[in-house]
């Protein structure tokens, strides 16, 4: 019996050691590959921001992407590949994510300054679309609405299954909030022990190109990613409600989310009324992650980013759809016009 117990203990120790080693190797190789593939933008204070910039010579316009909470900049990969040839892009990791230097400054103003700095450095005078997913969707809309002169040169804001901060604030101390807290804490543990390499929290189905999947997995295997995500989650509960946006707005909503889809659609609909030139588009069959991670969904979003922005308000007959009653995209677009 003692021999069996000893063998079990040795086996468990070996598995734990292999998991720790796998996590460390994944983080190391991921960091090295990330440094090889992406630029490091140096800020005036000497800190670094990881960026991926593609502004071709024939570019007539550009899009600036802002990531969701806890997500890397390469999850825009399918969308970037579907953009037209005359449209460049800039995507980046916020401070504390990927190779970007961690910062002790939180809140909206430091982020607005970073967005403006990236525009001035890489986009210059090109017309720009601001596109963000999840918390990044809130960031780009808040930047265009609240930062002085930010809206100049902005042709369109695209909020992709974006965070609605009032609803987020109301969730505090509820079961949803407690679950989110516990999840991010446990993901830090999984990342530190290497377990997240074997079962990533996101991109579990490895739906990007192989090199992007590897980079994504290494990003999630870093405990710092989840510590930063938790700080952003708590900080977002203090952000002001969006009330006015003086430029065209497209709200893109994942139709098949966890929980009550009707409630989710209604929350997203509140975002669409902040602009008097708005549309609300549902991506059939997508959820919060697959709206970018599944290539056909991402290509549908890319068409909205690159296409003509809306020119008028939502029609009075518009009603949000739900996953229980799916309709063709063309039919929904007719309702919006």
Coordinates of C-alpha atoms in Angstrom, one line a residue:
X1 CA 0.0 0.0 0.0
X2 CA 2.8 2.4 0.9
X3 CA 4.5 1.6 -2.4
X4 CA 1.3 2.5 -4.3
X5 CA 0.9 5.7 -2.4
X6 CA 4.5 6.6 -3.1
X7 CA 4.0 5.9 -6.8
X8 CA 0.8 8.0 -6.8
X9 CA 2.7 10.9 -5.1
X10 CA 5.6 10.7 -7.5
X11 CA 3.2 10.6 -10.5
X12 CA 1.3 13.7 -9.3
X13 CA 4.5 15.5 -8.6
X14 CA 5.7 14.6 -12.1
X15 CA 2.5 15.9 -13.7
X16 CA 2.7 19.1 -11.6
X17 CA 6.3 19.6 -12.7
X18 CA 5.5 19.0 -16.3
X19 CA 2.6 21.4 -16.2
X20 CA 4.8 24.2 -14.6
X21 CA 7.5 23.6 -17.2
X22 CA 5.1 23.6 -20.1
X23 CA 3.6 26.9 -18.9
X24 CA 7.1 28.5 -18.5
X25 CA 8.2 27.3 -21.9
X26 CA 5.0 28.5 -23.6
X27 CA 5.4 31.9 -22.0
X28 CA 9.0 32.2 -23.0
X29 CA 8.5 31.1 -26.6
X30 CA 5.4 33.2 -26.9
X31 CA 7.2 36.3 -25.7
X32 CA 10.1 35.7 -28.1
X33 CA 7.7 35.2 -31.1
X34 CA 5.7 38.2 -30.1
X35 CA 8.8 40.4 -30.0
X36 CA 9.7 39.1 -33.5
X37 CA 6.4 39.8 -35.1
X38 CA 5.2 43.0 -33.5
X39 CA 6.5 46.6 -33.1
X40 CA 7.2 48.2 -29.8
X41 CA 6.0 51.8 -29.7
X42 CA 8.0 54.0 -27.2
X43 CA 6.0 56.5 -25.3
X44 CA 7.3 59.9 -24.1
X45 CA 7.7 58.4 -20.5
X46 CA 9.9 55.6 -21.9
X47 CA 7.3 52.9 -21.5
X48 CA 6.6 50.5 -24.4
X49 CA 3.3 49.6 -26.1
X50 CA 3.1 46.5 -28.4
X51 CA 1.6 47.5 -31.7
X52 CA 0.8 45.9 -35.1
X53 CA 0.7 48.5 -37.9
X54 CA -0.3 48.0 -41.5
X55 CA -0.7 51.2 -43.5
X56 CA -0.1 50.4 -47.2
X57 CA 1.0 53.1 -49.6
X58 CA -2.4 53.1 -51.3
X59 CA -4.3 53.5 -48.0
X60 CA -7.1 56.1 -48.1
X61 CA -8.3 55.4 -44.6
X62 CA -7.5 53.3 -41.5
X63 CA -9.1 51.6 -38.6
X64 CA -7.8 51.8 -35.0
X65 CA -8.7 48.6 -33.0
X66 CA -9.2 48.5 -29.3
X67 CA -9.2 45.0 -27.6
X68 CA -11.6 43.5 -25.1
X69 CA -10.7 42.8 -21.5
X70 CA -8.1 40.1 -21.2
X71 CA -7.7 39.6 -25.0
X72 CA -4.7 40.1 -27.2
X73 CA -4.4 42.4 -30.3
X74 CA -4.1 39.4 -32.6
X75 CA -7.7 38.3 -32.1
X76 CA -8.5 40.9 -34.8
X77 CA -6.6 38.7 -37.3
X78 CA -9.6 37.6 -39.4
X79 CA -11.0 41.1 -39.5
X80 CA -7.7 42.6 -40.6
X81 CA -7.4 40.0 -43.3
X82 CA -10.8 40.9 -44.7
X83 CA -10.3 44.7 -44.9
X84 CA -10.1 46.2 -48.4
X85 CA -6.7 47.1 -49.9
X86 CA -7.3 50.9 -49.4
X87 CA -7.8 50.5 -45.6
X88 CA -4.9 50.3 -43.2
X89 CA -5.1 49.3 -39.5
X90 CA -3.4 49.8 -36.1
X91 CA -4.0 47.3 -33.3
X92 CA -2.2 47.3 -30.0
X93 CA -2.1 45.8 -26.5
X94 CA -3.0 48.1 -23.6
X95 CA -0.3 48.6 -20.9
X96 CA 0.0 45.4 -18.9
X97 CA -0.9 43.1 -21.7
X98 CA 1.5 41.2 -23.9
X99 CA 4.8 43.1 -24.3
X100 CA 3.3 46.4 -23.3
X101 CA 4.8 47.9 -20.1
X102 CA 2.5 47.7 -17.1
X103 CA 1.2 51.0 -15.8
X104 CA 0.0 52.2 -12.5
X105 CA -2.3 54.7 -14.2
X106 CA -5.9 53.6 -14.7
X107 CA -9.0 55.3 -15.8
X108 CA -10.2 56.8 -19.1
X109 CA -7.9 59.8 -19.5
X110 CA -4.6 57.8 -19.7
X111 CA -6.2 55.5 -22.3
X112 CA -7.5 58.5 -24.3
X113 CA -4.0 59.9 -24.4
X114 CA -2.7 56.5 -25.7
X115 CA -5.3 56.3 -28.5
X116 CA -4.5 59.9 -29.6
X117 CA -0.8 59.2 -29.5
X118 CA -1.2 56.1 -31.7
X119 CA -3.4 58.0 -34.1
X120 CA -0.9 60.9 -34.4
X121 CA 2.1 58.5 -34.8
X122 CA 0.8 55.9 -37.3
X123 CA -2.4 57.2 -38.9
X124 CA -1.6 60.9 -39.2
X125 CA -4.3 62.7 -41.3
X126 CA -6.0 59.6 -42.7
X127 CA -9.7 59.3 -42.0
X128 CA -10.1 56.8 -39.2
X129 CA -12.7 54.2 -38.1
X130 CA -12.6 53.5 -34.3
X131 CA -13.5 49.9 -33.7
X132 CA -13.6 48.1 -30.3
X133 CA -14.8 44.8 -28.9
X134 CA -16.3 44.3 -25.5
X135 CA -14.6 46.8 -23.1
X136 CA -12.7 48.1 -26.1
X137 CA -16.0 49.1 -27.7
X138 CA -16.8 51.3 -24.7
X139 CA -13.3 52.8 -24.9
X140 CA -13.5 53.9 -28.5
X141 CA -16.9 55.4 -28.1
X142 CA -16.0 57.2 -24.9
X143 CA -12.8 58.5 -26.6
X144 CA -14.8 59.9 -29.5
X145 CA -17.4 61.4 -27.2
X146 CA -15.4 62.8 -24.3
X147 CA -11.8 63.5 -25.4
X148 CA -11.3 67.0 -26.8
X149 CA -11.3 67.1 -30.6
X150 CA -11.0 63.3 -30.8
X151 CA -14.0 63.1 -33.2
X152 CA -12.2 65.2 -35.8
X153 CA -11.2 62.8 -38.6
X154 CA -13.3 60.0 -37.3
X155 CA -15.7 58.7 -40.0
X156 CA -17.3 56.0 -38.0
X157 CA -17.3 54.3 -34.5
X158 CA -18.0 50.5 -34.4
X159 CA -18.9 49.0 -31.0
X160 CA -18.7 45.2 -31.3
X161 CA -20.7 43.4 -28.5
X162 CA -19.5 46.3 -26.4
X163 CA -19.6 46.6 -22.6
X164 CA -22.5 48.7 -21.3
X165 CA -21.1 50.2 -18.1
X166 CA -24.4 50.9 -16.3
X167 CA -25.4 47.3 -16.5
X168 CA -21.9 46.3 -15.4
X169 CA -22.2 48.6 -12.4
X170 CA -25.6 47.2 -11.5
X171 CA -24.1 43.7 -11.4
X172 CA -21.8 44.5 -8.6
X173 CA -22.1 42.1 -5.6
X174 CA -24.4 39.8 -7.6
X175 CA -23.8 36.2 -8.5
X176 CA -22.5 37.3 -11.9
X177 CA -20.0 39.6 -10.2
X178 CA -18.8 37.0 -7.8
X179 CA -18.5 34.5 -10.7
X180 CA -16.4 36.9 -12.7
X181 CA -14.2 37.6 -9.7
X182 CA -13.6 33.9 -9.0
X183 CA -13.0 33.1 -12.7
X184 CA -10.3 35.7 -13.1
X185 CA -8.7 34.6 -9.8
X186 CA -8.7 31.0 -10.9
X187 CA -7.4 31.9 -14.3
X188 CA -4.4 33.5 -12.7
X189 CA -3.8 30.2 -10.8
X190 CA -4.3 28.1 -14.0
X191 CA -1.8 30.4 -15.9
X192 CA 0.8 30.2 -13.1
X193 CA 0.6 26.4 -13.0
X194 CA 0.6 26.0 -16.7
X195 CA -2.8 24.3 -16.8
X196 CA -4.2 27.1 -19.1
X197 CA -1.9 25.8 -21.9
X198 CA -3.8 22.6 -22.0
X199 CA -7.2 24.2 -21.8
X200 CA -7.1 27.9 -22.6
X201 CA -9.9 30.1 -21.3
X202 CA -10.5 31.7 -24.7
X203 CA -9.9 30.5 -28.3
X204 CA -10.4 27.0 -26.9
X205 CA -11.2 25.6 -30.4
X206 CA -8.0 27.1 -31.9
X207 CA -9.8 28.8 -34.8
X208 CA -7.1 31.2 -36.0
X209 CA -4.1 30.6 -38.0
X210 CA -1.6 28.3 -36.2
X211 CA 0.9 31.0 -35.4
X212 CA -1.9 33.2 -34.0
X213 CA -3.2 30.3 -31.9
X214 CA 0.2 29.8 -30.4
X215 CA 0.6 33.5 -29.6
X216 CA -2.9 33.6 -28.1
X217 CA -2.3 30.6 -25.9
X218 CA 1.0 32.1 -24.6
X219 CA -0.8 35.4 -23.9
X220 CA -3.4 33.6 -21.8
X221 CA -0.8 31.6 -20.0
X222 CA 0.7 34.7 -18.4
X223 CA -0.8 35.4 -14.9
X224 CA -0.2 39.1 -15.5
X225 CA -2.9 39.0 -18.2
X226 CA -5.6 38.0 -15.7
X227 CA -4.4 40.4 -13.0
X228 CA -4.7 43.2 -15.5
X229 CA -8.1 42.0 -16.7
X230 CA -9.4 42.0 -13.1
X231 CA -8.1 45.5 -12.5
X232 CA -9.8 46.7 -15.7
X233 CA -13.0 44.9 -14.7
X234 CA -13.2 46.7 -11.4
X235 CA -12.2 50.0 -13.0
X236 CA -14.9 49.8 -15.6
X237 CA -17.5 49.9 -12.9
X238 CA -16.6 53.5 -12.2
X239 CA -16.8 54.7 -15.9
X240 CA -19.5 57.2 -16.9
X241 CA -22.5 56.2 -19.0
X242 CA -22.2 57.1 -22.7
X243 CA -24.8 59.7 -23.6
X244 CA -23.8 61.5 -26.8
X245 CA -21.7 60.7 -29.8
X246 CA -21.3 63.2 -32.6
X247 CA -20.4 60.8 -35.4
X248 CA -21.9 57.7 -37.1
X249 CA -22.2 54.6 -34.9
X250 CA -22.6 51.0 -35.7
X251 CA -23.5 48.7 -32.8
X252 CA -22.7 45.0 -33.7
X253 CA -24.3 42.5 -31.4
X254 CA -23.6 38.8 -31.0
X255 CA -27.0 37.1 -31.2
X256 CA -26.3 33.9 -29.3
X257 CA -24.8 34.8 -26.0
X258 CA -24.7 33.1 -22.6
X259 CA -27.8 34.0 -20.5
X260 CA -30.8 35.9 -21.6
X261 CA -30.4 36.9 -25.2
X262 CA -33.4 39.2 -25.2
X263 CA -31.9 41.1 -22.2
X264 CA -28.5 41.2 -23.9
X265 CA -30.1 42.6 -27.1
X266 CA -31.9 45.2 -25.1
X267 CA -28.8 46.3 -23.3
X268 CA -26.9 46.6 -26.6
X269 CA -29.8 48.6 -28.1
X270 CA -29.3 51.3 -25.5
X271 CA -25.8 51.8 -26.9
X272 CA -27.2 52.5 -30.4
X273 CA -29.2 55.6 -29.3
X274 CA -26.2 57.7 -28.3
X275 CA -25.8 58.8 -31.9
X276 CA -28.4 60.2 -34.3
X277 CA -26.6 58.4 -37.2
X278 CA -26.7 54.8 -36.0
X279 CA -27.5 51.2 -36.9
X280 CA -27.8 48.0 -34.9
X281 CA -26.6 44.8 -36.6
X282 CA -26.9 41.3 -35.3
X283 CA -24.4 38.6 -36.3
X284 CA -26.5 35.4 -36.5
X285 CA -25.1 32.4 -34.5
X286 CA -22.2 34.3 -33.0
X287 CA -21.4 34.6 -29.3
X288 CA -19.2 37.2 -27.5
X289 CA -16.0 35.5 -28.6
X290 CA -16.9 33.9 -31.9
X291 CA -18.0 37.2 -33.3
X292 CA -14.2 37.8 -33.9
X293 CA -12.8 34.2 -33.6
X294 CA -14.9 32.5 -36.3
X295 CA -13.8 33.7 -39.8
X296 CA -17.3 34.1 -41.4
X297 CA -18.5 36.1 -38.4
X298 CA -15.4 38.3 -38.5
X299 CA -15.7 38.9 -42.2
X300 CA -19.3 40.1 -41.6
X301 CA -18.0 42.5 -39.0
X302 CA -15.2 43.7 -41.4
X303 CA -17.8 44.6 -44.0
X304 CA -19.5 46.8 -41.5
X305 CA -16.2 48.5 -40.5
X306 CA -15.1 49.1 -44.1
X307 CA -18.6 49.9 -45.5
X308 CA -20.5 53.1 -45.6
X309 CA -21.4 54.4 -42.2
X310 CA -25.0 54.9 -41.2
X311 CA -26.5 58.3 -42.2
X312 CA -29.7 58.4 -40.1
X313 CA -31.2 57.3 -36.8
X314 CA -32.7 53.9 -36.0
X315 CA -36.2 53.6 -37.4
X316 CA -39.2 53.8 -35.0
X317 CA -40.2 50.2 -35.9
X318 CA -36.8 48.7 -35.1
X319 CA -36.9 45.8 -32.6
X320 CA -34.0 43.7 -31.3
X321 CA -33.9 40.1 -32.6
X322 CA -33.1 37.1 -30.3
X323 CA -31.5 33.8 -30.9
X324 CA -34.9 32.1 -30.6
X325 CA -36.1 33.8 -33.7
X326 CA -33.3 34.1 -36.2
X327 CA -33.8 36.1 -39.4
X328 CA -31.6 36.7 -42.4
X329 CA -29.2 39.6 -42.2
X330 CA -30.8 41.3 -45.2
X331 CA -34.2 41.3 -43.5
X332 CA -32.8 42.9 -40.4
X333 CA -30.9 45.5 -42.4
X334 CA -34.2 46.5 -44.1
X335 CA -35.7 47.2 -40.7
X336 CA -32.9 49.5 -39.8
X337 CA -33.5 51.6 -42.9

